Amino acid sequence: MEFLHDSPEDRSLQVMGQGVAAGEEVSNKQIIFREFAEGIPKESDMAVKSAQLKLKVPEGRPMAVLVRNLYLSCDPFMRLRMGPQMECCFPPFERGLPLVGFGVVQIVDSTHLDFEEGELLWGLTTWEEFSLLAEPFTDAYSLFKIKDLDLPLSYHIGLLGMPGLSAYIGFYEICSPKKGEYVFVSAAAGAIGHLVGQFAKLMGCYVVGSAGSKEKVDLLKNKLGFDDAFNHNDEVDFDAALKRRFPEGIDIYFDNVGGDMLDAVLLNMRLHGRIAMSGMVSQYNLEQHQGLRNLFCAVTRRVRMEGFMIADYFDRYPEFYEEMRRYLKEGKIVYVEDVVHGIEGAPAALIGLLTGQNVGKRVVAVAPDLIDVKRV
Amino acid sequence: MEFLHDSPEDRSLQVMGQGVAAGEEVSNKQIIFREFAEGIPKESDMAVKSAQLKLKVPEGRPMAVLVRNLYLSCDPFMRLRMGPQMECCFPPFERGLPLVGFGVVQIVDSTHLDFEEGELLWGLTTWEEFSLLAEPFTDAYSLFKIKDLDLPLSYHIGLLGMPGLSAYIGFYEICSPKKGEYVFVSAAAGAIGHLVGQFAKLMGCYVVGSAGSKEKVDLLKNKLGFDDAFNHNDEVDFDAALKRRFPEGIDIYFDNVGGDMLDAVLLNMRLHGRIAMSGMVSQYNLEQHQGLRNLFCAVTRRVRMEGFMIADYFDRYPEFYEEMRRYLKEGKIVYVEDVVHGIEGAPAALIGLLTGQNVGKRVVAVAPDLIDVKRV
């Protein structure tokens, strides 16, 4: 973990120490997707390559931007694109091309009417130092302009981006929380989980998190205000582990992991409980997903289980953004980032995320001349 | 199947050919729960016994009624009470005592301020010819007065009772249906399913049902207006069976069976689909429930899955009751009953229900002097 901010006031960002100029010829390092992963992805499933690139949108490409990638985001869902096509799932990455993920980018050259050189954006980009992005932008996710520069740029792929909006919509909308309810969050030290737990505390809930190491459990209990937390690797019986922490049962489960933990939670739901199904990272490295045997509990306990994706909620982004800024300014939430430096480290950073090595939001800082004065 | 009404107008009921009198001494046949069932229940798990009974609420029992059971209801959830206690589940029947289930009863004697001799009620009762029922009534289900006698009494444990209300709430509330949506119903020839399919047709949906015999499939397609139906016993690959019938996918799944069918449906849900989890009868005879491996589809497809029980919706009963009466009077729905005569046949009737032998709502007509003139 690179740093942990207890309050946002002590930080500011000075963007772009040295720039690059449109038209310049550069060497462009890329993270190429080579092979479908089996089980936990290996570094050899990806390759770091360099290619010469002229920083100019090619002739005859209207509505396109050539961007410099400043930060790339490591997200669990990317694993789903590293295997062969599965039913209900995202299309695989194309072998031989760079991986695709969220990033913070700066425009170097543009033929797009909405974007100008120098502008900072966040959205889906490709895993390389410089990307050519053209309409229609990938996967129906737009590129969003970053307007306020008083918060770190990288926050836009974390707290102020997909994970933040997932936590916000997932908790406040999908979970329909009420003060005093019992809330359980899995992958609670992850990008989404550590925010959900804090939102739940702000709402006056009792919050327990599960995570995969003592370090993470300590963070949850001592820095993030969780009422309790446990290391799932220390527990052989998730049902018993939950019953000890929730003798009254669970009203809300924010599920980031699926599998056996979800199955155990089902045994512990209270009447009219809600389960927000945000992701199932425990299953992504498996050839076949674990079977859930306790779904009948959702009938007798009248539980609502709901899958959601933020693509459906971008209309809520402005409201969410203002709320997050306010939370940060008022010191109401702590945002944890886990920064890896240099694009060469991106494959290992992503694999580490998929094996639970990250604490908080894992990002790759790509541009070496990017200076965040309070971070250096 | 005893009879199938295409419209309700051709029927009327003459209650109680010969009555019994309070204080009379009678022989009371009972269906005693003997042993926890393993797998499909056997008749020997139950016993038919007779005991002498004075038709009088015993001294010192206020707020009690002694009732004659006219109809007893065979419902899949009863299987859950025939095994040892499972987590999230109803308590087992007490061994040595009669089974408990819904019934239509007539009061023979009462010390209850709300109920008078001769009144007809429906609610939870015990599987015997005469029952002593006392406050607090079992399982938080009240006894409800039957006011209108222009419909068959037995309808109050079917169309106008728990199965009807389950279909009504489950479809109209939990499924949030819209005109033109693609609806799939399992156990579609059962008490709940055959109503759900008709509600969906009234709403202007495209409706497919699954059932366990050719006879049932024919009923769904030819008498109940389903757009299509299939015999799940003829299909080795439920996913393929669903893809053939729903090339565009499923918006609404009304789940009465759980297990492999639910798992296959998950592969075929459309974006923002809804699954009402009403029951999981395919699992009730199993020692361990089948594992569901496709729940992740509910994340990417943003599916809402919701368990419900009508105990939470009795405040909606008056509205529901009026609506059902209107549907019947206007000939908008067909209600299918499957009547077994005589309490001695109740164990076999229940076992038959649990192995899918019923068509429509299975009820046991208990009182031999009960005359429904249009039925004889």
Short mmCIF file of N, CA and C in Angstrom, two decimals, chain A residues 215-303:
data_model
loop_
_atom_site.label_atom_id
_atom_site.label_comp_id
_atom_site.label_asym_id
_atom_site.label_seq_id
_atom_site.Cartn_x
_atom_site.Cartn_y
_atom_site.Cartn_z
N GLU A 215 -3.45 -7.67 8.05
CA GLU A 215 -3.24 -6.24 7.76
C GLU A 215 -4.56 -5.57 7.35
N LYS A 216 -5.30 -6.25 6.49
CA LYS A 216 -6.56 -5.67 6.03
C LYS A 216 -7.60 -5.61 7.16
N VAL A 217 -7.63 -6.66 7.95
CA VAL A 217 -8.58 -6.69 9.07
C VAL A 217 -8.27 -5.55 10.04
N ASP A 218 -7.00 -5.34 10.32
CA ASP A 218 -6.61 -4.23 11.20
C ASP A 218 -7.03 -2.89 10.61
N LEU A 219 -6.83 -2.74 9.32
CA LEU A 219 -7.23 -1.49 8.65
C LEU A 219 -8.73 -1.24 8.83
N LEU A 220 -9.51 -2.28 8.60
CA LEU A 220 -10.97 -2.13 8.70
C LEU A 220 -11.38 -1.73 10.11
N LYS A 221 -10.79 -2.40 11.09
CA LYS A 221 -11.20 -2.16 12.47
C LYS A 221 -10.63 -0.86 13.03
N ASN A 222 -9.38 -0.56 12.66
CA ASN A 222 -8.70 0.54 13.33
C ASN A 222 -8.70 1.86 12.56
N LYS A 223 -8.83 1.79 11.27
CA LYS A 223 -8.77 3.03 10.49
C LYS A 223 -10.09 3.37 9.82
N LEU A 224 -10.87 2.37 9.49
CA LEU A 224 -12.06 2.63 8.68
C LEU A 224 -13.37 2.54 9.47
N GLY A 225 -13.27 2.26 10.74
CA GLY A 225 -14.46 2.34 11.59
C GLY A 225 -15.41 1.17 11.53
N PHE A 226 -15.01 0.06 10.91
CA PHE A 226 -15.86 -1.14 10.93
C PHE A 226 -16.04 -1.59 12.38
N ASP A 227 -17.21 -2.06 12.71
CA ASP A 227 -17.45 -2.55 14.07
C ASP A 227 -16.69 -3.84 14.33
N ASP A 228 -16.53 -4.63 13.29
CA ASP A 228 -15.78 -5.88 13.44
C ASP A 228 -15.32 -6.30 12.04
N ALA A 229 -14.34 -7.19 12.02
CA ALA A 229 -13.84 -7.69 10.75
C ALA A 229 -13.16 -9.02 11.01
N PHE A 230 -13.11 -9.84 9.99
CA PHE A 230 -12.38 -11.11 10.15
C PHE A 230 -11.68 -11.49 8.86
N ASN A 231 -10.64 -12.31 9.06
CA ASN A 231 -9.84 -12.81 7.94
C ASN A 231 -10.46 -14.12 7.48
N HIS A 232 -11.00 -14.12 6.28
CA HIS A 232 -11.70 -15.34 5.82
C HIS A 232 -10.75 -16.52 5.68
N ASN A 233 -9.47 -16.23 5.54
CA ASN A 233 -8.51 -17.34 5.45
C ASN A 233 -8.29 -18.03 6.81
N ASP A 234 -8.70 -17.36 7.88
CA ASP A 234 -8.59 -17.96 9.22
C ASP A 234 -9.81 -18.81 9.57
N GLU A 235 -10.83 -18.78 8.74
CA GLU A 235 -12.10 -19.43 9.09
C GLU A 235 -12.31 -20.66 8.22
N VAL A 236 -12.59 -21.77 8.86
CA VAL A 236 -12.91 -22.97 8.07
C VAL A 236 -14.42 -23.06 7.82
N ASP A 237 -15.19 -22.43 8.67
CA ASP A 237 -16.65 -22.53 8.60
C ASP A 237 -17.22 -21.11 8.54
N PHE A 238 -17.53 -20.66 7.33
CA PHE A 238 -18.01 -19.28 7.17
C PHE A 238 -19.34 -19.07 7.91
N ASP A 239 -20.18 -20.09 7.90
CA ASP A 239 -21.47 -19.98 8.59
C ASP A 239 -21.24 -19.69 10.08
N ALA A 240 -20.35 -20.45 10.70
CA ALA A 240 -20.05 -20.24 12.12
C ALA A 240 -19.41 -18.87 12.34
N ALA A 241 -18.53 -18.48 11.43
CA ALA A 241 -17.86 -17.17 11.55
C ALA A 241 -18.90 -16.05 11.52
N LEU A 242 -19.90 -16.18 10.66
CA LEU A 242 -20.94 -15.16 10.55
C LEU A 242 -21.86 -15.19 11.76
N LYS A 243 -22.20 -16.39 12.21
CA LYS A 243 -23.10 -16.49 13.36
C LYS A 243 -22.48 -15.86 14.61
N ARG A 244 -21.16 -15.99 14.76
CA ARG A 244 -20.49 -15.35 15.89
C ARG A 244 -20.58 -13.84 15.81
N ARG A 245 -20.44 -13.30 14.60
CA ARG A 245 -20.45 -11.82 14.45
C ARG A 245 -21.85 -11.25 14.30
N PHE A 246 -22.78 -12.07 13.88
CA PHE A 246 -24.16 -11.59 13.67
C PHE A 246 -25.14 -12.52 14.38
N PRO A 247 -25.12 -12.53 15.72
CA PRO A 247 -26.06 -13.43 16.41
C PRO A 247 -27.52 -13.12 16.06
N GLU A 248 -27.79 -11.88 15.66
CA GLU A 248 -29.17 -11.51 15.28
C GLU A 248 -29.41 -11.69 13.78
N GLY A 249 -28.39 -12.07 13.04
CA GLY A 249 -28.55 -12.21 11.60
C GLY A 249 -28.14 -10.95 10.84
N ILE A 250 -28.20 -11.05 9.54
CA ILE A 250 -27.70 -10.01 8.63
C ILE A 250 -28.88 -9.39 7.87
N ASP A 251 -28.97 -8.07 7.91
CA ASP A 251 -30.01 -7.39 7.12
C ASP A 251 -29.55 -7.13 5.70
N ILE A 252 -28.28 -6.76 5.58
CA ILE A 252 -27.74 -6.34 4.28
C ILE A 252 -26.42 -7.03 4.04
N TYR A 253 -26.30 -7.67 2.90
CA TYR A 253 -25.01 -8.22 2.50
C TYR A 253 -24.60 -7.57 1.19
N PHE A 254 -23.46 -6.92 1.22
CA PHE A 254 -22.90 -6.35 -0.01
C PHE A 254 -21.88 -7.35 -0.49
N ASP A 255 -22.24 -8.08 -1.55
CA ASP A 255 -21.45 -9.22 -1.99
C ASP A 255 -20.47 -8.84 -3.09
N ASN A 256 -19.21 -8.96 -2.77
CA ASN A 256 -18.17 -8.76 -3.78
C ASN A 256 -17.49 -10.05 -4.19
N VAL A 257 -17.84 -11.17 -3.53
CA VAL A 257 -17.04 -12.38 -3.72
C VAL A 257 -17.83 -13.59 -4.23
N GLY A 258 -19.12 -13.68 -3.96
CA GLY A 258 -19.90 -14.84 -4.39
C GLY A 258 -19.46 -16.11 -3.67
N GLY A 259 -19.73 -17.25 -4.30
CA GLY A 259 -19.24 -18.55 -3.85
C GLY A 259 -19.65 -18.93 -2.43
N ASP A 260 -18.74 -19.59 -1.73
CA ASP A 260 -19.05 -20.14 -0.42
C ASP A 260 -19.46 -19.08 0.60
N MET A 261 -18.90 -17.88 0.48
CA MET A 261 -19.27 -16.84 1.45
C MET A 261 -20.73 -16.44 1.24
N LEU A 262 -21.12 -16.26 0.00
CA LEU A 262 -22.53 -15.94 -0.29
C LEU A 262 -23.44 -17.06 0.20
N ASP A 263 -23.01 -18.29 -0.01
CA ASP A 263 -23.84 -19.42 0.42
C ASP A 263 -24.00 -19.43 1.94
N ALA A 264 -22.93 -19.09 2.65
CA ALA A 264 -23.01 -19.04 4.12
C ALA A 264 -23.86 -17.86 4.58
N VAL A 265 -23.74 -16.74 3.88
CA VAL A 265 -24.55 -15.57 4.23
C VAL A 265 -26.04 -15.90 4.12
N LEU A 266 -26.40 -16.65 3.08
CA LEU A 266 -27.82 -16.98 2.89
C LEU A 266 -28.40 -17.67 4.11
N LEU A 267 -27.58 -18.43 4.82
CA LEU A 267 -28.04 -19.10 6.04
C LEU A 267 -28.26 -18.12 7.19
N ASN A 268 -27.76 -16.91 7.03
CA ASN A 268 -27.77 -15.96 8.14
C ASN A 268 -28.56 -14.69 7.86
N MET A 269 -29.32 -14.69 6.78
CA MET A 269 -30.07 -13.47 6.46
C MET A 269 -31.29 -13.35 7.38
N ARG A 270 -31.59 -12.11 7.73
CA ARG A 270 -32.81 -11.83 8.49
C ARG A 270 -33.99 -11.68 7.52
N LEU A 271 -35.17 -11.71 8.09
CA LEU A 271 -36.37 -11.51 7.28
C LEU A 271 -36.26 -10.21 6.49
N HIS A 272 -36.62 -10.28 5.23
CA HIS A 272 -36.63 -9.11 4.35
C HIS A 272 -35.24 -8.50 4.16
N GLY A 273 -34.22 -9.33 4.26
CA GLY A 273 -32.86 -8.86 4.01
C GLY A 273 -32.63 -8.56 2.54
N ARG A 274 -31.54 -7.85 2.28
CA ARG A 274 -31.18 -7.50 0.89
C ARG A 274 -29.73 -7.88 0.63
N ILE A 275 -29.52 -8.43 -0.54
CA ILE A 275 -28.16 -8.77 -0.96
C ILE A 275 -27.88 -8.04 -2.27
N ALA A 276 -26.91 -7.14 -2.23
CA ALA A 276 -26.46 -6.47 -3.46
C ALA A 276 -25.36 -7.32 -4.06
N MET A 277 -25.59 -7.80 -5.27
CA MET A 277 -24.59 -8.64 -5.93
C MET A 277 -23.76 -7.76 -6.85
N SER A 278 -22.60 -7.38 -6.35
CA SER A 278 -21.74 -6.43 -7.05
C SER A 278 -20.72 -7.16 -7.91
N GLY A 279 -20.25 -8.29 -7.42
CA GLY A 279 -19.25 -9.07 -8.15
C GLY A 279 -19.00 -10.36 -7.40
N MET A 280 -18.26 -11.25 -8.00
CA MET A 280 -18.03 -12.57 -7.39
C MET A 280 -16.57 -12.97 -7.58
N VAL A 281 -15.68 -12.15 -7.03
CA VAL A 281 -14.26 -12.30 -7.35
C VAL A 281 -13.70 -13.65 -6.91
N SER A 282 -14.31 -14.28 -5.92
CA SER A 282 -13.81 -15.59 -5.47
C SER A 282 -13.98 -16.65 -6.57
N GLN A 283 -14.81 -16.34 -7.57
CA GLN A 283 -15.13 -17.33 -8.59
C GLN A 283 -14.38 -17.12 -9.90
N TYR A 284 -13.77 -15.96 -10.05
CA TYR A 284 -13.28 -15.58 -11.37
C TYR A 284 -12.11 -16.43 -11.85
N ASN A 285 -11.33 -16.96 -10.90
CA ASN A 285 -10.20 -17.79 -11.31
C ASN A 285 -10.57 -19.28 -11.43
N LEU A 286 -11.85 -19.59 -11.20
CA LEU A 286 -12.28 -21.00 -11.23
C LEU A 286 -12.80 -21.37 -12.62
N GLU A 287 -12.55 -22.60 -12.99
CA GLU A 287 -13.08 -23.08 -14.28
C GLU A 287 -14.60 -23.17 -14.21
N GLN A 288 -15.11 -23.65 -13.08
CA GLN A 288 -16.55 -23.75 -12.89
C GLN A 288 -16.90 -23.10 -11.55
N HIS A 289 -17.94 -22.31 -11.55
CA HIS A 289 -18.31 -21.64 -10.32
C HIS A 289 -18.79 -22.64 -9.27
N GLN A 290 -18.53 -22.31 -8.00
CA GLN A 290 -19.02 -23.15 -6.90
C GLN A 290 -20.55 -23.16 -6.90
N GLY A 291 -21.14 -24.28 -6.51
CA GLY A 291 -22.59 -24.38 -6.46
C GLY A 291 -23.14 -23.81 -5.16
N LEU A 292 -24.18 -23.01 -5.28
CA LEU A 292 -24.84 -22.47 -4.07
C LEU A 292 -26.02 -23.34 -3.71
N ARG A 293 -26.03 -23.78 -2.46
CA ARG A 293 -27.04 -24.73 -2.03
C ARG A 293 -28.08 -24.13 -1.08
N ASN A 294 -27.89 -22.89 -0.70
CA ASN A 294 -28.75 -22.33 0.35
C ASN A 294 -29.72 -21.26 -0.16
N LEU A 295 -29.96 -21.26 -1.44
CA LEU A 295 -30.81 -20.21 -2.00
C LEU A 295 -32.24 -20.28 -1.46
N PHE A 296 -32.64 -21.47 -1.03
CA PHE A 296 -34.01 -21.59 -0.50
C PHE A 296 -34.22 -20.68 0.71
N CYS A 297 -33.14 -20.39 1.42
CA CYS A 297 -33.26 -19.46 2.55
C CYS A 297 -33.81 -18.11 2.10
N ALA A 298 -33.52 -17.74 0.86
CA ALA A 298 -34.02 -16.46 0.35
C ALA A 298 -35.53 -16.48 0.18
N VAL A 299 -36.11 -17.67 0.07
CA VAL A 299 -37.57 -17.77 0.00
C VAL A 299 -38.16 -17.58 1.40
N THR A 300 -37.73 -18.42 2.33
CA THR A 300 -38.36 -18.38 3.66
C THR A 300 -38.05 -17.09 4.40
N ARG A 301 -36.88 -16.50 4.11
CA ARG A 301 -36.52 -15.24 4.79
C ARG A 301 -36.93 -14.02 3.96
N ARG A 302 -37.55 -14.25 2.83
CA ARG A 302 -38.03 -13.16 1.97
C ARG A 302 -36.90 -12.19 1.63
N VAL A 303 -35.85 -12.73 1.08
CA VAL A 303 -34.67 -11.94 0.78
C VAL A 303 -34.70 -11.46 -0.67
#
